[in-house]
Amino acid sequence: MQLQVSNSPFNHEQAELLNSLLPSLTETQKVWLSGYLAASLSVSNMSSADAPVLEAQSSGKTVSKEVTILYGSQSGNAQGLAENAASKLEGNGFQVTISSMSDFKFNNLKKVQNLLISVSTHGEGDPPDNTLSFHEYLHGRRAPSLEGLRFSVLALGDSSYEFFCETGKQFDKRLEELGGTRLFPRMDCDLDYDEPASEWLEGVISSLNEGQGSSVAAVPAVPATVASVGEQTYSRTNPFKAEVLENINLNGRGSNKETHHLELSLEGSGLAFEPGDSLGIYPKNDSDLVDMLLKELNWDPEEIVKVNKQGEVRQLRESLISNFEITVLTKSLIEQAAQLSDNEDLKELLVPGNEERLKEYREGRDLLDFVRDFGSWGESAQEFVSILRKIPARLYSIASSLSAYPDEVHLTIGAVRYESHGRERKGVCSILCADRLQPGDMLPVYIQHNQNFKQPKNPDTPIIMIGPGTGIAPFRSFIQDREESEAKGKTWLFFGDQHFVTDFLYQTEWQKWLETGVLSKMDVAFSRDTDEKVYVQNRMREHSGELYEWLQEGAALYICGDEKNMAHDVHNTLIEIIEKEGNMSHADAQAYLEELQQNKRYQRDVY
């Protein structure tokens, strides 16, 4: 829409300026500007010195109202928190630029005065995929001096891992080394990150406002009616109770594996998702394990305890089933327990120099083992549960397309069972789904959007999908979606598991899609059907020439599944193939793959 001088109160020059500016504004900027103008009108009777200003004055010096937010996210949590921070800052009158680290132009860093970083730590202390290039740049020789930069870091992690929030800690340290000054101290967040992230954002906004001086007029927050547009009633903090429609074991009789296909109803939820997104499930602990723990503690299962900071109460047994994590031992839990315990052996475990011993002890043990080895802590059940971590949601790649199955979501979940330290262990959520979940039961769920694992915008772009075992899930979603949209791009799937007869997940569906042409090509590897184990990377090598040809044609490449072994091996195989078929050096092949990653043509959903 163009402003015309004839039908507006603006002169020709003003109309030209507005016509130039308005198309370049984001929706958020338009909302902010409308709020700013409304504030200006509401104070039109004030003196000009009292009116809202875009640039604040403090001691005669102009202080920037511009804030840059960079995020590094593997599953979407850090990105979601960054977007929330941008919204809150804009509502407080700041001009915000938000970007994935992979999209940020390094040369612009020296121009930034206020920098916020929201970043997760992936795997064993690794940066997320979309953080790698910026992380390397900032820690390299080309990193600029950042004198005058004010920054703060929001670090996400999982305290059950040794290198908790490691990526955030590295960014925080490096920005200081380069001359930056902290706006607000780094906040390290565990899986239950809502409260600490909110505290961090409040601290950041307060620090930014302090720098603006008292003459700054508060810019009104976005009206609630505007802010609520597009928001969903159900979310991570308010999960939807989805009804179980189907629960089917996909593996054949005699298989060493148990993989469940779960179909849930989202009817009435308003929840929407795209292929590549995940579903979060809030599980419950095994009641048998809870009863063994209570027997060891010798406490009344019906004793009332507080389960959160809001003062919600439950019986002890029910709280251990529904509220608290009891299957993982974090370093933080052991440290807090030692402060409440008189057990000298426990305190010895935490003596400096015993880090390897502590790490070895935590491996494969749970809360029941810990209580049996060192006894309880605190003088009451309330003190005991007060240091337990909230039971975290489990994320599963969505295995269906909303366009193919409206009001439904499908999952592919492998049952986790193993023995450790003389006891059988069970995956909390996977065994809930495998053993205790029946059609008609309700499951608390939410959608976890992931912009880092998405199909190409151009439906003609070829795609290569590598997903052994349950890693097949998102690719079922991809193909269903492409069938519904009639996408024309070529598709190639690599799938692997143990046995062809018992472990070919969704076999008839893939065969149908091959017949109709929705799936152009499929290569499978079943590792236990031959004397020599064959994996997906073996099939990739067999077709290395064609695979490289697809990449040269512009294909996008996707990997889903186990990070520690499969994803690492596939990554190295890709470098090997590019090196061979492209007649490149090893370094050039690595750079080729990094460029694919930078251009979002190489994406991973690994766990």
mmCIF file of C-alpha atoms in Angstrom, residues 284-512:
data_model
loop_
_atom_site.group_PDB
_atom_site.id
_atom_site.type_symbol
_atom_site.label_atom_id
_atom_site.label_comp_id
_atom_site.label_asym_id
_atom_site.label_seq_id
_atom_site.Cartn_x
_atom_site.Cartn_y
_atom_site.Cartn_z
ATOM 1 C CA LYS A 284 5.649 -40.106 35.045
ATOM 2 C CA ASN A 285 8.168 -42.250 36.898
ATOM 3 C CA ASP A 286 7.662 -45.983 37.296
ATOM 4 C CA SER A 287 5.554 -46.493 40.454
ATOM 5 C CA ASP A 288 7.494 -49.690 41.287
ATOM 6 C CA LEU A 289 10.758 -47.734 41.387
ATOM 7 C CA VAL A 290 9.110 -45.074 43.560
ATOM 8 C CA ASP A 291 7.842 -47.730 46.000
ATOM 9 C CA MET A 292 11.351 -49.235 46.283
ATOM 10 C CA LEU A 293 12.740 -45.769 47.011
ATOM 11 C CA LEU A 294 10.085 -45.076 49.676
ATOM 12 C CA LYS A 295 10.784 -48.428 51.312
ATOM 13 C CA GLU A 296 14.464 -47.514 51.508
ATOM 14 C CA LEU A 297 13.636 -44.060 52.918
ATOM 15 C CA ASN A 298 11.091 -45.461 55.388
ATOM 16 C CA TRP A 299 8.895 -42.389 55.084
ATOM 17 C CA ASP A 300 5.106 -42.113 54.987
ATOM 18 C CA PRO A 301 4.036 -42.202 51.295
ATOM 19 C CA GLU A 302 1.024 -40.010 52.170
ATOM 20 C CA GLU A 303 3.038 -37.232 53.828
ATOM 21 C CA ILE A 304 2.292 -33.856 52.215
ATOM 22 C CA VAL A 305 5.194 -32.000 50.562
ATOM 23 C CA LYS A 306 5.531 -28.842 48.500
ATOM 24 C CA VAL A 307 6.429 -29.618 44.895
ATOM 25 C CA ASN A 308 7.252 -26.151 43.509
ATOM 26 C CA LYS A 309 7.981 -22.552 44.448
ATOM 27 C CA GLN A 310 4.325 -21.646 43.935
ATOM 28 C CA GLY A 311 3.450 -23.732 47.009
ATOM 29 C CA GLU A 312 1.569 -26.541 45.245
ATOM 30 C CA VAL A 313 1.400 -29.606 47.525
ATOM 31 C CA ARG A 314 1.072 -33.345 46.926
ATOM 32 C CA GLN A 315 1.472 -36.593 48.793
ATOM 33 C CA LEU A 316 5.093 -37.739 48.841
ATOM 34 C CA ARG A 317 4.521 -40.854 46.729
ATOM 35 C CA GLU A 318 2.573 -38.978 44.063
ATOM 36 C CA SER A 319 5.197 -36.206 43.987
ATOM 37 C CA LEU A 320 7.963 -38.756 43.349
ATOM 38 C CA ILE A 321 5.898 -40.270 40.535
ATOM 39 C CA SER A 322 4.786 -37.044 38.845
ATOM 40 C CA ASN A 323 7.026 -34.145 39.847
ATOM 41 C CA PHE A 324 10.632 -35.096 40.545
ATOM 42 C CA GLU A 325 13.442 -36.714 38.588
ATOM 43 C CA ILE A 326 14.660 -39.896 40.275
ATOM 44 C CA THR A 327 16.472 -41.774 37.491
ATOM 45 C CA VAL A 328 19.428 -39.417 36.911
ATOM 46 C CA LEU A 329 22.131 -38.295 39.334
ATOM 47 C CA THR A 330 23.434 -34.806 38.611
ATOM 48 C CA LYS A 331 26.574 -33.341 40.144
ATOM 49 C CA SER A 332 24.468 -30.515 41.563
ATOM 50 C CA LEU A 333 22.153 -32.942 43.367
ATOM 51 C CA ILE A 334 25.081 -34.795 44.958
ATOM 52 C CA GLU A 335 26.683 -31.527 46.076
ATOM 53 C CA GLN A 336 23.448 -30.305 47.687
ATOM 54 C CA ALA A 337 22.796 -33.674 49.317
ATOM 55 C CA ALA A 338 26.296 -33.639 50.846
ATOM 56 C CA GLN A 339 25.527 -30.300 52.522
ATOM 57 C CA LEU A 340 22.454 -31.828 54.189
ATOM 58 C CA SER A 341 24.088 -35.147 55.074
ATOM 59 C CA ASP A 342 26.515 -36.293 57.774
ATOM 60 C CA ASN A 343 27.850 -39.128 55.614
ATOM 61 C CA GLU A 344 31.648 -38.733 55.393
ATOM 62 C CA ASP A 345 31.952 -41.117 52.447
ATOM 63 C CA LEU A 346 29.631 -38.854 50.480
ATOM 64 C CA LYS A 347 31.675 -35.775 51.366
ATOM 65 C CA GLU A 348 34.829 -37.646 50.337
ATOM 66 C CA LEU A 349 33.328 -38.186 46.882
ATOM 67 C CA LEU A 350 33.296 -34.414 46.369
ATOM 68 C CA VAL A 351 36.856 -33.680 47.525
ATOM 69 C CA PRO A 352 38.833 -31.788 44.834
ATOM 70 C CA GLY A 353 40.786 -34.302 42.773
ATOM 71 C CA ASN A 354 38.004 -36.907 42.907
ATOM 72 C CA GLU A 355 36.248 -35.647 39.773
ATOM 73 C CA GLU A 356 36.811 -38.868 37.812
ATOM 74 C CA ARG A 357 35.598 -40.978 40.717
ATOM 75 C CA LEU A 358 32.447 -38.831 40.987
ATOM 76 C CA LYS A 359 31.835 -39.071 37.245
ATOM 77 C CA GLU A 360 32.264 -42.854 37.359
ATOM 78 C CA TYR A 361 29.892 -43.147 40.322
ATOM 79 C CA ARG A 362 27.129 -41.152 38.613
ATOM 80 C CA GLU A 363 27.268 -43.241 35.456
ATOM 81 C CA GLY A 364 24.342 -45.665 35.286
ATOM 82 C CA ARG A 365 23.070 -45.018 38.829
ATOM 83 C CA ASP A 366 19.828 -43.437 40.028
ATOM 84 C CA LEU A 367 18.376 -41.962 43.218
ATOM 85 C CA LEU A 368 17.631 -45.382 44.711
ATOM 86 C CA ASP A 369 21.289 -46.405 44.320
ATOM 87 C CA PHE A 370 22.380 -43.125 45.891
ATOM 88 C CA VAL A 371 20.111 -43.511 48.943
ATOM 89 C CA ARG A 372 21.222 -47.132 49.410
ATOM 90 C CA ASP A 373 24.886 -46.118 49.232
ATOM 91 C CA PHE A 374 24.849 -42.937 51.320
ATOM 92 C CA GLY A 375 21.507 -42.800 53.113
ATOM 93 C CA SER A 376 18.934 -40.017 53.008
ATOM 94 C CA TRP A 377 19.618 -36.339 53.639
ATOM 95 C CA GLY A 378 17.815 -33.648 55.577
ATOM 96 C CA GLU A 379 15.555 -34.199 58.549
ATOM 97 C CA SER A 380 12.252 -34.502 56.696
ATOM 98 C CA ALA A 381 10.652 -35.622 53.456
ATOM 99 C CA GLN A 382 10.282 -31.949 52.538
ATOM 100 C CA GLU A 383 14.031 -31.339 52.878
ATOM 101 C CA PHE A 384 14.666 -34.490 50.873
ATOM 102 C CA VAL A 385 12.546 -33.446 47.877
ATOM 103 C CA SER A 386 13.586 -29.772 48.074
ATOM 104 C CA ILE A 387 16.817 -30.413 46.157
ATOM 105 C CA LEU A 388 15.392 -32.811 43.560
ATOM 106 C CA ARG A 389 15.187 -31.585 39.990
ATOM 107 C CA LYS A 390 11.793 -31.263 38.317
ATOM 108 C CA ILE A 391 11.119 -34.207 36.033
ATOM 109 C CA PRO A 392 11.990 -32.916 32.549
ATOM 110 C CA ALA A 393 9.915 -33.354 29.419
ATOM 111 C CA ARG A 394 11.174 -35.773 26.769
ATOM 112 C CA LEU A 395 11.375 -34.547 23.185
ATOM 113 C CA TYR A 396 10.557 -36.805 20.230
ATOM 114 C CA SER A 397 10.828 -35.973 16.535
ATOM 115 C CA ILE A 398 7.339 -35.825 15.050
ATOM 116 C CA ALA A 399 6.696 -38.659 12.591
ATOM 117 C CA SER A 400 3.632 -37.288 10.788
ATOM 118 C CA SER A 401 2.493 -34.335 8.698
ATOM 119 C CA LEU A 402 -0.353 -32.167 9.955
ATOM 120 C CA SER A 403 -1.607 -31.792 6.395
ATOM 121 C CA ALA A 404 -1.807 -35.586 6.035
ATOM 122 C CA TYR A 405 -3.258 -36.217 9.512
ATOM 123 C CA PRO A 406 -5.129 -33.103 10.726
ATOM 124 C CA ASP A 407 -5.579 -32.936 14.527
ATOM 125 C CA GLU A 408 -3.115 -35.806 15.062
ATOM 126 C CA VAL A 409 0.549 -36.241 15.876
ATOM 127 C CA HIS A 410 2.544 -39.463 15.446
ATOM 128 C CA LEU A 411 5.745 -40.517 17.207
ATOM 129 C CA THR A 412 8.311 -43.307 16.832
ATOM 130 C CA ILE A 413 9.658 -44.272 20.264
ATOM 131 C CA GLY A 414 12.263 -46.946 21.000
ATOM 132 C CA ALA A 415 11.836 -48.675 24.362
ATOM 133 C CA VAL A 416 14.959 -48.281 26.528
ATOM 134 C CA ARG A 417 15.802 -51.222 28.787
ATOM 135 C CA TYR A 418 19.233 -52.170 30.102
ATOM 136 C CA GLU A 419 21.039 -53.521 33.150
ATOM 137 C CA SER A 420 23.427 -51.464 35.259
ATOM 138 C CA HIS A 421 25.029 -52.116 38.645
ATOM 139 C CA GLY A 422 23.038 -55.299 39.143
ATOM 140 C CA ARG A 423 19.598 -53.797 38.477
ATOM 141 C CA GLU A 424 17.337 -53.580 35.445
ATOM 142 C CA ARG A 425 16.908 -49.991 34.276
ATOM 143 C CA LYS A 426 14.099 -48.505 32.217
ATOM 144 C CA GLY A 427 13.729 -45.338 30.181
ATOM 145 C CA VAL A 428 11.229 -43.117 31.984
ATOM 146 C CA CYS A 429 9.131 -42.005 29.006
ATOM 147 C CA SER A 430 9.847 -44.806 26.531
ATOM 148 C CA ILE A 431 8.746 -47.526 28.972
ATOM 149 C CA LEU A 432 5.718 -45.494 30.024
ATOM 150 C CA CYS A 433 4.733 -45.560 26.347
ATOM 151 C CA ALA A 434 5.719 -49.188 25.811
ATOM 152 C CA ASP A 435 4.272 -50.800 28.951
ATOM 153 C CA ARG A 436 1.672 -48.562 30.551
ATOM 154 C CA LEU A 437 0.038 -46.434 27.857
ATOM 155 C CA GLN A 438 -3.216 -47.666 26.313
ATOM 156 C CA PRO A 439 -5.627 -46.126 23.757
ATOM 157 C CA GLY A 440 -7.879 -43.719 25.604
ATOM 158 C CA ASP A 441 -5.180 -42.669 28.086
ATOM 159 C CA MET A 442 -4.174 -38.998 28.254
ATOM 160 C CA LEU A 443 -0.642 -37.660 27.875
ATOM 161 C CA PRO A 444 0.534 -34.064 28.650
ATOM 162 C CA VAL A 445 2.238 -32.740 25.508
ATOM 163 C CA TYR A 446 3.431 -29.553 23.791
ATOM 164 C CA ILE A 447 4.977 -28.635 20.448
ATOM 165 C CA GLN A 448 8.686 -27.819 20.310
ATOM 166 C CA HIS A 449 9.284 -25.843 17.120
ATOM 167 C CA ASN A 450 12.689 -26.330 15.530
ATOM 168 C CA GLN A 451 13.694 -23.948 12.749
ATOM 169 C CA ASN A 452 17.044 -25.728 12.481
ATOM 170 C CA PHE A 453 15.581 -28.852 10.889
ATOM 171 C CA LYS A 454 13.320 -27.759 8.058
ATOM 172 C CA GLN A 455 12.708 -28.776 4.450
ATOM 173 C CA PRO A 456 13.910 -26.418 1.696
ATOM 174 C CA LYS A 457 11.563 -23.542 0.909
ATOM 175 C CA ASN A 458 11.788 -24.484 -2.775
ATOM 176 C CA PRO A 459 9.830 -27.764 -3.228
ATOM 177 C CA ASP A 460 11.929 -28.572 -6.320
ATOM 178 C CA THR A 461 15.107 -28.876 -4.236
ATOM 179 C CA PRO A 462 16.319 -32.505 -3.952
ATOM 180 C CA ILE A 463 16.697 -33.858 -0.403
ATOM 181 C CA ILE A 464 18.863 -36.643 1.040
ATOM 182 C CA MET A 465 17.653 -38.125 4.343
ATOM 183 C CA ILE A 466 19.776 -40.308 6.635
ATOM 184 C CA GLY A 467 17.853 -41.815 9.551
ATOM 185 C CA PRO A 468 18.721 -45.197 11.080
ATOM 186 C CA GLY A 469 16.408 -46.705 13.728
ATOM 187 C CA THR A 470 14.010 -44.197 15.287
ATOM 188 C CA GLY A 471 15.853 -41.490 13.337
ATOM 189 C CA ILE A 472 13.410 -42.380 10.540
ATOM 190 C CA ALA A 473 10.642 -40.434 12.327
ATOM 191 C CA PRO A 474 10.999 -36.906 10.863
ATOM 192 C CA PHE A 475 11.514 -38.289 7.369
ATOM 193 C CA ARG A 476 8.131 -40.014 7.500
ATOM 194 C CA SER A 477 6.809 -36.518 8.260
ATOM 195 C CA PHE A 478 8.826 -35.011 5.384
ATOM 196 C CA ILE A 479 7.541 -37.520 2.825
ATOM 197 C CA GLN A 480 3.919 -37.310 3.971
ATOM 198 C CA ASP A 481 4.127 -33.536 3.667
ATOM 199 C CA ARG A 482 5.726 -33.694 0.218
ATOM 200 C CA GLU A 483 3.041 -36.104 -0.945
ATOM 201 C CA GLU A 484 0.286 -33.739 0.220
ATOM 202 C CA SER A 485 1.938 -30.655 -1.337
ATOM 203 C CA GLU A 486 2.933 -32.535 -4.518
ATOM 204 C CA ALA A 487 6.536 -31.342 -4.193
ATOM 205 C CA LYS A 488 8.587 -32.255 -7.286
ATOM 206 C CA GLY A 489 12.109 -32.377 -5.830
ATOM 207 C CA LYS A 490 13.918 -35.731 -5.823
ATOM 208 C CA THR A 491 14.100 -37.607 -2.497
ATOM 209 C CA TRP A 492 16.631 -40.187 -1.302
ATOM 210 C CA LEU A 493 16.392 -42.059 1.994
ATOM 211 C CA PHE A 494 19.097 -44.049 3.809
ATOM 212 C CA PHE A 495 17.681 -46.272 6.563
ATOM 213 C CA GLY A 496 19.381 -48.833 8.780
ATOM 214 C CA ASP A 497 18.567 -51.184 11.641
ATOM 215 C CA GLN A 498 19.431 -54.703 12.821
ATOM 216 C CA HIS A 499 17.282 -57.140 10.797
ATOM 217 C CA PHE A 500 15.313 -56.753 7.559
ATOM 218 C CA VAL A 501 12.512 -59.120 8.599
ATOM 219 C CA THR A 502 11.802 -57.686 12.058
ATOM 220 C CA ASP A 503 13.184 -54.126 12.091
ATOM 221 C CA PHE A 504 12.248 -52.454 8.789
ATOM 222 C CA LEU A 505 10.192 -49.649 10.337
ATOM 223 C CA TYR A 506 7.224 -48.466 8.226
ATOM 224 C CA GLN A 507 8.323 -50.812 5.408
ATOM 225 C CA THR A 508 5.026 -50.898 3.498
ATOM 226 C CA GLU A 509 4.747 -47.100 3.569
ATOM 227 C CA TRP A 510 8.222 -46.610 2.072
ATOM 228 C CA GLN A 511 7.470 -49.206 -0.617
ATOM 229 C CA LYS A 512 4.238 -47.389 -1.519
#
